[in-house]
Short mmCIF file of N, CA and C in Angstrom, two decimals:
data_model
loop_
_atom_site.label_atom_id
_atom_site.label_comp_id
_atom_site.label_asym_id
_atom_site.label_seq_id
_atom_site.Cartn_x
_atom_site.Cartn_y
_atom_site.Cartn_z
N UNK A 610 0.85 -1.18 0.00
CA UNK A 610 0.00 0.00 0.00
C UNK A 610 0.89 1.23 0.00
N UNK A 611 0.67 2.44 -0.57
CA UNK A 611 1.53 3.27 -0.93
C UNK A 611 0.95 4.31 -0.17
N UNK A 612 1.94 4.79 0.91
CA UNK A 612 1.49 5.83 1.85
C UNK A 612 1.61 7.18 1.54
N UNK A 613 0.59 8.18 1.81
CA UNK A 613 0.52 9.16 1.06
C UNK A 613 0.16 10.30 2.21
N UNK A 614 1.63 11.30 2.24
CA UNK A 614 1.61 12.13 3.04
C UNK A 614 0.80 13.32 2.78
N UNK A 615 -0.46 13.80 3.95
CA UNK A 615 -1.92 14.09 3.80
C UNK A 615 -1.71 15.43 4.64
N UNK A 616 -2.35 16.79 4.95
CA UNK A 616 -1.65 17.78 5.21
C UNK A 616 -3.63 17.86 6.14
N UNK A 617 -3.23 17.92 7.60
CA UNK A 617 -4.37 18.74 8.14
C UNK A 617 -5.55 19.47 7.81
N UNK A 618 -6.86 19.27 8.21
CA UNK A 618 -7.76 19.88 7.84
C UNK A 618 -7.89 21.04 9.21
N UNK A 619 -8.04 22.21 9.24
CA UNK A 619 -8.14 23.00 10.78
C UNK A 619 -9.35 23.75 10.21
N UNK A 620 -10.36 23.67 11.11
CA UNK A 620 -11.54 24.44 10.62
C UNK A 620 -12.14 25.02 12.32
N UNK A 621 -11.89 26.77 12.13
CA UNK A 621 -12.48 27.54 13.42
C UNK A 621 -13.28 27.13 13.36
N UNK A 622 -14.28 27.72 14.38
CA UNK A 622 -15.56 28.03 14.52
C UNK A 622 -16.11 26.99 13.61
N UNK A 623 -16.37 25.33 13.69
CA UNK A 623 -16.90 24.95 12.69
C UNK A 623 -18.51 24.59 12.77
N UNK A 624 -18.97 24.01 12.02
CA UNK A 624 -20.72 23.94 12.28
C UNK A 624 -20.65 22.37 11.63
N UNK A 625 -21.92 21.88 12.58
CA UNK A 625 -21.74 20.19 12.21
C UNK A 625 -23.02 20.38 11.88
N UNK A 626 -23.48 19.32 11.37
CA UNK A 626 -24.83 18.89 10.72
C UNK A 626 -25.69 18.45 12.20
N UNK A 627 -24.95 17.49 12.46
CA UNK A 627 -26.04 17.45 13.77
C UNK A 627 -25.59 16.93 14.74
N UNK A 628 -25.72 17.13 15.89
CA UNK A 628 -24.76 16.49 17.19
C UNK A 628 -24.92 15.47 17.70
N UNK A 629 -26.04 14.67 17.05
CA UNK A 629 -26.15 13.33 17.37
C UNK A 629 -25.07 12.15 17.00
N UNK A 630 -24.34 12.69 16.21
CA UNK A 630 -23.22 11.88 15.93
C UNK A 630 -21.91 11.67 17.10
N UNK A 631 -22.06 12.62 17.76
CA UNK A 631 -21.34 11.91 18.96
C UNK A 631 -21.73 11.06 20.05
N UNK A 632 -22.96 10.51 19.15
CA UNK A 632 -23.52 9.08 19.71
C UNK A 632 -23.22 8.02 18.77
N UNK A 633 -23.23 7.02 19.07
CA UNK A 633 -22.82 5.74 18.09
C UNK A 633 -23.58 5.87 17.18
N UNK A 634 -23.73 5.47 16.01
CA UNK A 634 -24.60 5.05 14.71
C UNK A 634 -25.12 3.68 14.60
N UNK A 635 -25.69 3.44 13.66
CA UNK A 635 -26.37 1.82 13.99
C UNK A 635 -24.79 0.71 13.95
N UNK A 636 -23.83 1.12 13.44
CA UNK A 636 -22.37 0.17 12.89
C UNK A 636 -21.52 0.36 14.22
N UNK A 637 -22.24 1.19 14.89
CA UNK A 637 -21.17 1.48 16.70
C UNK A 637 -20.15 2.48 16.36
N UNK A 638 -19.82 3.23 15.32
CA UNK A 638 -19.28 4.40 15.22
C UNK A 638 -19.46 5.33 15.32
N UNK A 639 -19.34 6.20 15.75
CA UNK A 639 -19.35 7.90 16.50
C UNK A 639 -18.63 8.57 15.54
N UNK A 640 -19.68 9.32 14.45
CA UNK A 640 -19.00 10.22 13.29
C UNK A 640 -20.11 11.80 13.68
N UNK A 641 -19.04 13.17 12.62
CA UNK A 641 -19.75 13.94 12.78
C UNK A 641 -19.54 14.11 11.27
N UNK A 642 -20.63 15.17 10.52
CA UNK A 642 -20.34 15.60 9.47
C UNK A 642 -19.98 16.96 9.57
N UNK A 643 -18.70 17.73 8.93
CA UNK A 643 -18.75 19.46 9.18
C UNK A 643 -18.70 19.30 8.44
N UNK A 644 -19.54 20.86 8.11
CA UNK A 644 -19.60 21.44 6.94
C UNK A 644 -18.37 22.69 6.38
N UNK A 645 -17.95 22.62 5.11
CA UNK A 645 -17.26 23.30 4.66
C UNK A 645 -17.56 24.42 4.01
N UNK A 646 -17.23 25.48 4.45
CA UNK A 646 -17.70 26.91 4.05
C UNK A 646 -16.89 27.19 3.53
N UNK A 647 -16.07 27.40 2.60
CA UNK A 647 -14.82 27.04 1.52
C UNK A 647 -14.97 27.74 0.24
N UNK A 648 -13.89 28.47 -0.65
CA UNK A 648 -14.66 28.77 -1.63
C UNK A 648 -14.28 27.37 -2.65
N UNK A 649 -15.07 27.77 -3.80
CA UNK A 649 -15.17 26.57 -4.47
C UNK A 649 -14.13 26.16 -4.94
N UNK A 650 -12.85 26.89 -5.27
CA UNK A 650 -11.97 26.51 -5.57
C UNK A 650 -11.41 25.32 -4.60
N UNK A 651 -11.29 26.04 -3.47
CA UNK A 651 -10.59 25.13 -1.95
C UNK A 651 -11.18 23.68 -2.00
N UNK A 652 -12.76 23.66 -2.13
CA UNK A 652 -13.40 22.32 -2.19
C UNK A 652 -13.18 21.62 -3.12
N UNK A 653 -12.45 22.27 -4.69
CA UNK A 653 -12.07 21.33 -5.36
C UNK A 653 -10.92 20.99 -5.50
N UNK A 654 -9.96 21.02 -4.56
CA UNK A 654 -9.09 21.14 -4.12
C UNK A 654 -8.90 19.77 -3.36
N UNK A 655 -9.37 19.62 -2.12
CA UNK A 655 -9.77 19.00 -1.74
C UNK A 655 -10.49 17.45 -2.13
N UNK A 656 -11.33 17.95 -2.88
CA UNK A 656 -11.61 16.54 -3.54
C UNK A 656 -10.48 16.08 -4.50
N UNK A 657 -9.69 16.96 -5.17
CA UNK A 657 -8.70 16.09 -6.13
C UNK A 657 -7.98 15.59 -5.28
N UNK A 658 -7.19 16.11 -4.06
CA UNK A 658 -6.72 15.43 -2.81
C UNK A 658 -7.27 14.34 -2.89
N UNK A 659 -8.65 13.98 -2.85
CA UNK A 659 -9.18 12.14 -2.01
C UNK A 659 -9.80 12.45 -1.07
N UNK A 660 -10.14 13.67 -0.37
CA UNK A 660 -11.18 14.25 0.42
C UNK A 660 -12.39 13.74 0.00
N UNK A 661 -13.31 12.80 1.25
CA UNK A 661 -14.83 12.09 0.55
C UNK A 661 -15.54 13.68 1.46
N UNK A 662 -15.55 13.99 -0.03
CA UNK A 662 -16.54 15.64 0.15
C UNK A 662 -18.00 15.28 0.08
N UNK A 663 -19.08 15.50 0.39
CA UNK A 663 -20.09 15.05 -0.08
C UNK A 663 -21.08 16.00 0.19
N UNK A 664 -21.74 17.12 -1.06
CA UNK A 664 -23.12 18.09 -0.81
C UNK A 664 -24.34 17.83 -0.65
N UNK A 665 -25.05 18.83 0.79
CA UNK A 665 -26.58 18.37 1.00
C UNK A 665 -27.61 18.26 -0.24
N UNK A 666 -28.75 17.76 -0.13
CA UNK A 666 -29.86 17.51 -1.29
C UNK A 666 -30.32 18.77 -0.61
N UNK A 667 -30.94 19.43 -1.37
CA UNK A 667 -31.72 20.60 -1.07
C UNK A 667 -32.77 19.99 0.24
N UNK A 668 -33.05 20.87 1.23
CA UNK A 668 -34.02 20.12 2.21
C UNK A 668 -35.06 21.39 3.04
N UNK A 669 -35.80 20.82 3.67
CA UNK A 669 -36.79 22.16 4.48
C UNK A 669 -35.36 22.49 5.60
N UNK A 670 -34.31 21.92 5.87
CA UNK A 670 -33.06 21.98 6.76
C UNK A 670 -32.39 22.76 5.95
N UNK A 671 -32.20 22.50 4.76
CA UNK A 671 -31.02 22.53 3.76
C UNK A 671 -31.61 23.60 2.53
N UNK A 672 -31.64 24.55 2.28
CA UNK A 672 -32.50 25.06 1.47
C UNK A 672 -31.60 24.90 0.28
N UNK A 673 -30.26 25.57 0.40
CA UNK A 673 -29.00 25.55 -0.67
C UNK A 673 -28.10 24.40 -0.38
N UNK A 674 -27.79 23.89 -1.81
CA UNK A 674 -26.69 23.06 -1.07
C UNK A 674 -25.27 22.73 -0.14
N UNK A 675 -24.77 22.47 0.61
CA UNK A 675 -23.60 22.60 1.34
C UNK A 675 -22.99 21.95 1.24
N UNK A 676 -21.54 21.72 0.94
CA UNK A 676 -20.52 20.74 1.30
C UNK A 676 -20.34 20.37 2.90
N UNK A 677 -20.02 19.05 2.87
CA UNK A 677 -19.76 18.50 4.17
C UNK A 677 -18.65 17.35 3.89
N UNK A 678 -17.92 17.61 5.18
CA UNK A 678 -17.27 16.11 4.94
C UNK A 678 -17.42 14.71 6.17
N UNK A 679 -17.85 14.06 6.00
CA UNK A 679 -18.18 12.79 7.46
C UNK A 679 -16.61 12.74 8.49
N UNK A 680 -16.74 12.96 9.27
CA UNK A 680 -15.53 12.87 10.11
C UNK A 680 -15.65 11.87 11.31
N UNK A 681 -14.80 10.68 11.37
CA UNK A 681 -15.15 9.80 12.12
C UNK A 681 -14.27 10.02 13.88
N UNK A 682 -14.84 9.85 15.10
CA UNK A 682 -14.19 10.03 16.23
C UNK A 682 -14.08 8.38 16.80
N UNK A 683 -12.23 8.09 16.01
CA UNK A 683 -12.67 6.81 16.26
C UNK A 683 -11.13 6.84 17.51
N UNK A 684 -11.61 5.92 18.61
CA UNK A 684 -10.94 5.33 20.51
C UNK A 684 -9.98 4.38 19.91
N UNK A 685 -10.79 3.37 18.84
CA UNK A 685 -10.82 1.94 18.95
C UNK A 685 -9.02 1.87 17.97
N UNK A 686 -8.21 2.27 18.74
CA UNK A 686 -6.56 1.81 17.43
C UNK A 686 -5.81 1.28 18.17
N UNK A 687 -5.03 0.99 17.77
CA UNK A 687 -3.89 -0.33 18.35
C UNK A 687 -2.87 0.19 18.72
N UNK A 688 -2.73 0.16 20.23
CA UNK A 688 -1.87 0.46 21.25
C UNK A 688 -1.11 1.64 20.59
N UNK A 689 0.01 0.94 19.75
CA UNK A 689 1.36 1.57 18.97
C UNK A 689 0.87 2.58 18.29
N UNK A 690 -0.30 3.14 17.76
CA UNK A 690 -0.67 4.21 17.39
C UNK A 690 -1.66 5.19 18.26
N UNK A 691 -1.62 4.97 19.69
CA UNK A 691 -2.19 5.33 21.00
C UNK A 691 -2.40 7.20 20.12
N UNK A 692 -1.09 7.37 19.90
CA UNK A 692 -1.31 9.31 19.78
C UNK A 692 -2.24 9.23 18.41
N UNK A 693 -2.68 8.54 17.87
CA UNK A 693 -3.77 8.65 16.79
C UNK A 693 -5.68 8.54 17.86
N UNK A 694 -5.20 8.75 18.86
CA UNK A 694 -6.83 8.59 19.23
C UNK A 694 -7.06 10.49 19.43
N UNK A 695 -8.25 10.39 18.80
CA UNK A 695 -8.81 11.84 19.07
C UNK A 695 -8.66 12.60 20.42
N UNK A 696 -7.91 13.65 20.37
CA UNK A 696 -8.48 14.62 21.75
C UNK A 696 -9.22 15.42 21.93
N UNK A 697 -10.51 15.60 22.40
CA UNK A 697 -11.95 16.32 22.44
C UNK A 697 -11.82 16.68 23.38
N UNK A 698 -11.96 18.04 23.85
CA UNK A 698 -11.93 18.85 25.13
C UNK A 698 -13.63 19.82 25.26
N UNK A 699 -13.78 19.83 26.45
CA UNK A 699 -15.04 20.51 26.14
C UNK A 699 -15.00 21.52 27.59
N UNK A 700 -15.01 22.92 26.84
CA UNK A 700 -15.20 23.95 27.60
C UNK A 700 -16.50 24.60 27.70
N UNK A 701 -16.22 25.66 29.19
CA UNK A 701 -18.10 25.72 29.28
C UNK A 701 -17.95 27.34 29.05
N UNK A 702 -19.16 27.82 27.98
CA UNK A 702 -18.62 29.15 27.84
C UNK A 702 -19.15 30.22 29.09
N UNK A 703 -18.20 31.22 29.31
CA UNK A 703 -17.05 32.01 30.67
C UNK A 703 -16.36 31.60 31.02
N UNK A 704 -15.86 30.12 31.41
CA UNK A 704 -15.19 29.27 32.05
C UNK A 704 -13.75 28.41 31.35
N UNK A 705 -13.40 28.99 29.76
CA UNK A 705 -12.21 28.76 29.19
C UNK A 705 -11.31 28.93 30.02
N UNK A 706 -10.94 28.99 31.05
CA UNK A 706 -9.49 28.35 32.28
C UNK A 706 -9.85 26.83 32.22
N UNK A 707 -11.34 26.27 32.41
CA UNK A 707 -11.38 24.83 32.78
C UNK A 707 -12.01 24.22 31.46
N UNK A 708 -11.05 23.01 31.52
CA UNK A 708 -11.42 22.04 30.32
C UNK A 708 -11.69 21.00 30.65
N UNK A 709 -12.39 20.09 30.51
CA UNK A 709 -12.72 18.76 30.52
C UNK A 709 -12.70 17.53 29.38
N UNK A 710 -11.56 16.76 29.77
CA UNK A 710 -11.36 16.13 28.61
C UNK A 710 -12.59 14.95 28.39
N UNK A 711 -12.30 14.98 26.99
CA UNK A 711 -13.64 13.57 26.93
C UNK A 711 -13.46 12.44 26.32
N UNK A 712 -13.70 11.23 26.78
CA UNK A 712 -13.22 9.77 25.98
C UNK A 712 -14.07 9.54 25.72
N UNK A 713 -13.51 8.28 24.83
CA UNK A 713 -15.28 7.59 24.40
C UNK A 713 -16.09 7.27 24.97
N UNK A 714 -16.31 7.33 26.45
CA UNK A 714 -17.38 7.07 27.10
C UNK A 714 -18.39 8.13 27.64
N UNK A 715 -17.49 9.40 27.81
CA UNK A 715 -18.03 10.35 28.10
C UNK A 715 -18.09 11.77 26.65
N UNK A 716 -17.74 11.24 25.61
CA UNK A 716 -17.70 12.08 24.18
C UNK A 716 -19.47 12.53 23.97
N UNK A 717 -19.98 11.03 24.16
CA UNK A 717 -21.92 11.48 24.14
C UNK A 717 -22.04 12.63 24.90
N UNK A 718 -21.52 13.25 25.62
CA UNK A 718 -22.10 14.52 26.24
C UNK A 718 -22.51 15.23 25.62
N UNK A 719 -21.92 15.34 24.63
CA UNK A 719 -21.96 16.69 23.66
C UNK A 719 -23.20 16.51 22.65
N UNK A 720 -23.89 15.27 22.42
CA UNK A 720 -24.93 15.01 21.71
C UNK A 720 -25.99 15.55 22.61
N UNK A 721 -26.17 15.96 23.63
CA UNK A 721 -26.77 16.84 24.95
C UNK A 721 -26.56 17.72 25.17
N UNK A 722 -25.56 18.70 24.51
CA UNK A 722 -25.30 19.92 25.36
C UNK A 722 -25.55 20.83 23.94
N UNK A 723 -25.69 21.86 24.18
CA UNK A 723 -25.84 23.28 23.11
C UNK A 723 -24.68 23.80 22.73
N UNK A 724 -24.33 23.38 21.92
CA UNK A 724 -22.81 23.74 21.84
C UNK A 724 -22.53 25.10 21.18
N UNK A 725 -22.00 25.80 21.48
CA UNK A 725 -21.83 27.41 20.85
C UNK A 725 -20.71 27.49 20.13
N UNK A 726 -19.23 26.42 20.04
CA UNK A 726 -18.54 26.87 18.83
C UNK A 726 -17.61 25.58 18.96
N UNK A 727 -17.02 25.06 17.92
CA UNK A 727 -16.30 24.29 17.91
C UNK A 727 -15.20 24.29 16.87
N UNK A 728 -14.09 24.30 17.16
CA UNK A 728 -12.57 24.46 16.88
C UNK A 728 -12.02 22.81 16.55
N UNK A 729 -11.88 22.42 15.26
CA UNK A 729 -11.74 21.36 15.07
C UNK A 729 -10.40 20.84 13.85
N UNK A 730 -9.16 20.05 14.31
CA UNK A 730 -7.95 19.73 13.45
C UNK A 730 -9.02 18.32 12.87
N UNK A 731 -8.73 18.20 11.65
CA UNK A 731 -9.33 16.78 11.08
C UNK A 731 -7.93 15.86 10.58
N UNK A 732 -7.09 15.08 10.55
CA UNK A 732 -6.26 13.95 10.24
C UNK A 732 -7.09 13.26 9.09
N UNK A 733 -6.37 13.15 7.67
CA UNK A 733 -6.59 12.27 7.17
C UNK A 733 -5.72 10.96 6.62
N UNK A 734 -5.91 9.79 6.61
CA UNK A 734 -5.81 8.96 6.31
C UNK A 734 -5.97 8.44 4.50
N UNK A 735 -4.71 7.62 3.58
CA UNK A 735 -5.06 7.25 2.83
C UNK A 735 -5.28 5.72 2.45
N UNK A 736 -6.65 5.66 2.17
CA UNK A 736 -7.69 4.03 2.31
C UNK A 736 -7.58 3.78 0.33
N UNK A 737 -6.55 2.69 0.29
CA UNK A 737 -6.77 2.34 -1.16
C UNK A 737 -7.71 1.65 -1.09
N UNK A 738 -8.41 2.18 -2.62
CA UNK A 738 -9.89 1.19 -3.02
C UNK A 738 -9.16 0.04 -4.01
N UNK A 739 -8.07 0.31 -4.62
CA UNK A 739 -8.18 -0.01 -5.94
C UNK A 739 -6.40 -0.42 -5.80
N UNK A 740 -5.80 -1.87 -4.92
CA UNK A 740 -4.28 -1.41 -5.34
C UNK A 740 -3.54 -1.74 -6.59
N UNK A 741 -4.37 -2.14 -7.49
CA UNK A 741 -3.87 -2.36 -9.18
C UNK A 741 -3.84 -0.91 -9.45
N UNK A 742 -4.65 0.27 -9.36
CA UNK A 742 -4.36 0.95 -9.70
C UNK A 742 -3.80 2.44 -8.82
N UNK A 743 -3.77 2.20 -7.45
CA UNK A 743 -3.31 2.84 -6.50
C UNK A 743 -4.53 3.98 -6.20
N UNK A 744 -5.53 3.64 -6.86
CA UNK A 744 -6.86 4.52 -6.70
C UNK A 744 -7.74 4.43 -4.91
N UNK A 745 -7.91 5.73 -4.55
CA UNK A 745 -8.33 5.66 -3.18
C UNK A 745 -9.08 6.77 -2.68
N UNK A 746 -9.37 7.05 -1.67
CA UNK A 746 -9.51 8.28 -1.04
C UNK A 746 -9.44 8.75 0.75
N UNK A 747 -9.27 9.46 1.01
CA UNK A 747 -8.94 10.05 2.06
C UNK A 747 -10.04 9.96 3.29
N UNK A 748 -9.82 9.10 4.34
CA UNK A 748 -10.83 9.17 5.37
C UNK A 748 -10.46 10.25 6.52
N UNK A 749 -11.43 10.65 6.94
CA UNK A 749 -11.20 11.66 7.69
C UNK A 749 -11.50 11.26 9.81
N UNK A 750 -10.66 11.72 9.81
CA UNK A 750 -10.96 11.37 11.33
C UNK A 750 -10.33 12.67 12.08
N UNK A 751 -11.31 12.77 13.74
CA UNK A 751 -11.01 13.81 14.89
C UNK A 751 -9.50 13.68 14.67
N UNK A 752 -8.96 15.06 15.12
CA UNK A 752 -7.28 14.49 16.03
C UNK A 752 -7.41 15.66 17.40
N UNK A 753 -8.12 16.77 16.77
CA UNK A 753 -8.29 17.46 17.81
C UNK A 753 -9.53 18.44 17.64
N UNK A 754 -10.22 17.96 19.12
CA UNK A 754 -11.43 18.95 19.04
C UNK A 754 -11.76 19.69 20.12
N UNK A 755 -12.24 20.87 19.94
CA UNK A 755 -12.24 22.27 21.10
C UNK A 755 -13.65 22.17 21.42
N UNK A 756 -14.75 21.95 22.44
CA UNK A 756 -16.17 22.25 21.75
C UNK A 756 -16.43 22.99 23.14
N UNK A 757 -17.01 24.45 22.33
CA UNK A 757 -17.70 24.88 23.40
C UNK A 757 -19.10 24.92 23.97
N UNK A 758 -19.67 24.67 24.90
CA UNK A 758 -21.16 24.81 25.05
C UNK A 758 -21.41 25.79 25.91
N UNK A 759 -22.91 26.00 25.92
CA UNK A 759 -23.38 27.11 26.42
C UNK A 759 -23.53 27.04 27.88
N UNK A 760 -23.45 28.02 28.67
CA UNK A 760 -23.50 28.14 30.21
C UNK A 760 -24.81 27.32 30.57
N UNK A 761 -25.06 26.79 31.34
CA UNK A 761 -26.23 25.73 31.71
C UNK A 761 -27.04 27.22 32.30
N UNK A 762 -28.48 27.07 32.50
CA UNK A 762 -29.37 27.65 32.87
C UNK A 762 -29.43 27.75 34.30
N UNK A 763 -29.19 27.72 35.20
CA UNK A 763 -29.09 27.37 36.48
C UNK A 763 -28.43 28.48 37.28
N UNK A 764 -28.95 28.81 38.37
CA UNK A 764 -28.76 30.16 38.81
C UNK A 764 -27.69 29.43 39.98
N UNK A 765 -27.67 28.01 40.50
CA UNK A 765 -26.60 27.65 41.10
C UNK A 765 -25.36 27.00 40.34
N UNK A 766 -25.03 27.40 39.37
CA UNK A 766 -23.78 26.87 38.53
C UNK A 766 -22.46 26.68 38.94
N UNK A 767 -22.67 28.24 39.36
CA UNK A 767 -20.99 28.49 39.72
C UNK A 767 -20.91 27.95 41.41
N UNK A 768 -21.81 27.62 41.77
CA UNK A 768 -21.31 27.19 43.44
C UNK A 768 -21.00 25.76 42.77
N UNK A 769 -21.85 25.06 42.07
CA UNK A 769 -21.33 23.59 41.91
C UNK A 769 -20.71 23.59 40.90
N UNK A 770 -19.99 24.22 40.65
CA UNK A 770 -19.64 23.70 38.87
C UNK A 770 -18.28 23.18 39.06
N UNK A 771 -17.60 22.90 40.01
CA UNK A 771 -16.60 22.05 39.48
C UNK A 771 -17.05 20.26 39.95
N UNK A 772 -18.32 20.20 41.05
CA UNK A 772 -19.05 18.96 41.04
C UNK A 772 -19.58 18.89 39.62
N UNK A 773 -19.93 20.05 38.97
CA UNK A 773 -21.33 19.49 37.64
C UNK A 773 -19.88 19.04 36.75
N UNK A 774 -19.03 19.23 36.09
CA UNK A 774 -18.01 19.05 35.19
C UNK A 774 -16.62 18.61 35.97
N UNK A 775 -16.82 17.47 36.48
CA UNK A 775 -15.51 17.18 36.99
C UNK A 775 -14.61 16.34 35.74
N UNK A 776 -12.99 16.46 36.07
CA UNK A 776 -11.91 16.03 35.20
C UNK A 776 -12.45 14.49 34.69
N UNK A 777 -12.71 14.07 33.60
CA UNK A 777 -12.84 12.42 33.41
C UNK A 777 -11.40 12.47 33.11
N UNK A 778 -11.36 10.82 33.89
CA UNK A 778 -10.15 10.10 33.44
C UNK A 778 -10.04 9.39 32.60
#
């Protein structure tokens, strides 16, 4: 297989399709889709890269179409590639001094919380389809994610808030 050195995706402030994806899917994988606000050049760019780009169908959600790309948040790699597991941090907005890291057990949070902005590095990977002809494309996975959510409603926050968001290990 012919390894093919792949250059970071970093997208500020990004916007996901829907936050239920940091719940498992019916296959037990935990994917998100962001969307790419890009000009068109960049997106085709990208796809000649091996980027699996893929635009919405027009929808009562979707009025115009959007590029998105599926981004998978995958735990599950083998020891020796330990620094390939995603790091997801989740800050509470006023409270950027404290972060709370999140593993795969505690990543579903965020399919629950209101999230107000998310800061996201994407890693890609090259997956040959084809090795007669070295034909493939680029899977995308977390390497690093910032997510912020919104201050909880609660007029006792700040007395408990380092009980409500304690450090997971």
């Amino acid at each position: 297989m012919a390894y093919k050195q792949i250059a970071n995706i970093n997208i500020e402030n990004a916007e996901i399709m829907s936050r239920q994806g940091f719940d498992r899917d019916n296959f037990g994988k935990k994917s998100i889709c962001v969307f790419l606000d890009m000009s068109p050049e960049d997106i085709q760019s990208l796809v000649d890269e091996g980027w699996n780009i893929h635009v919405t169908r027009p929808s009562e959600n979707f009025p115009e179409p959007r590029h998105f790309l599926p981004v998978e948040i995958k735990y599950d790699v083998p020891e020796e590639y330990e620094n390939l597991q995603p790091r997801i941090y989740m800050y509470v907005e006023g409270r950027m001094d404290h972060r709370v890291t999140l593993n795969e057990r505690t990543v579903s949070k965020l399919a629950r919380s209101r999230i107000v902005n998310i800061d996201i590095t994407i890693r890609g990977r090259w997956i040959e389809d084809n090795p007669d002809t070295g034909d493939g494309h680029i899977k995308a996975y977390v390497s690093v994610m910032r997510v912020t959510i919104a201050k909880p409603d609660d007029a006792f926050a700040e007395k408990y808030a380092e009980e409500e968001y304690p450090e997971d290990e």
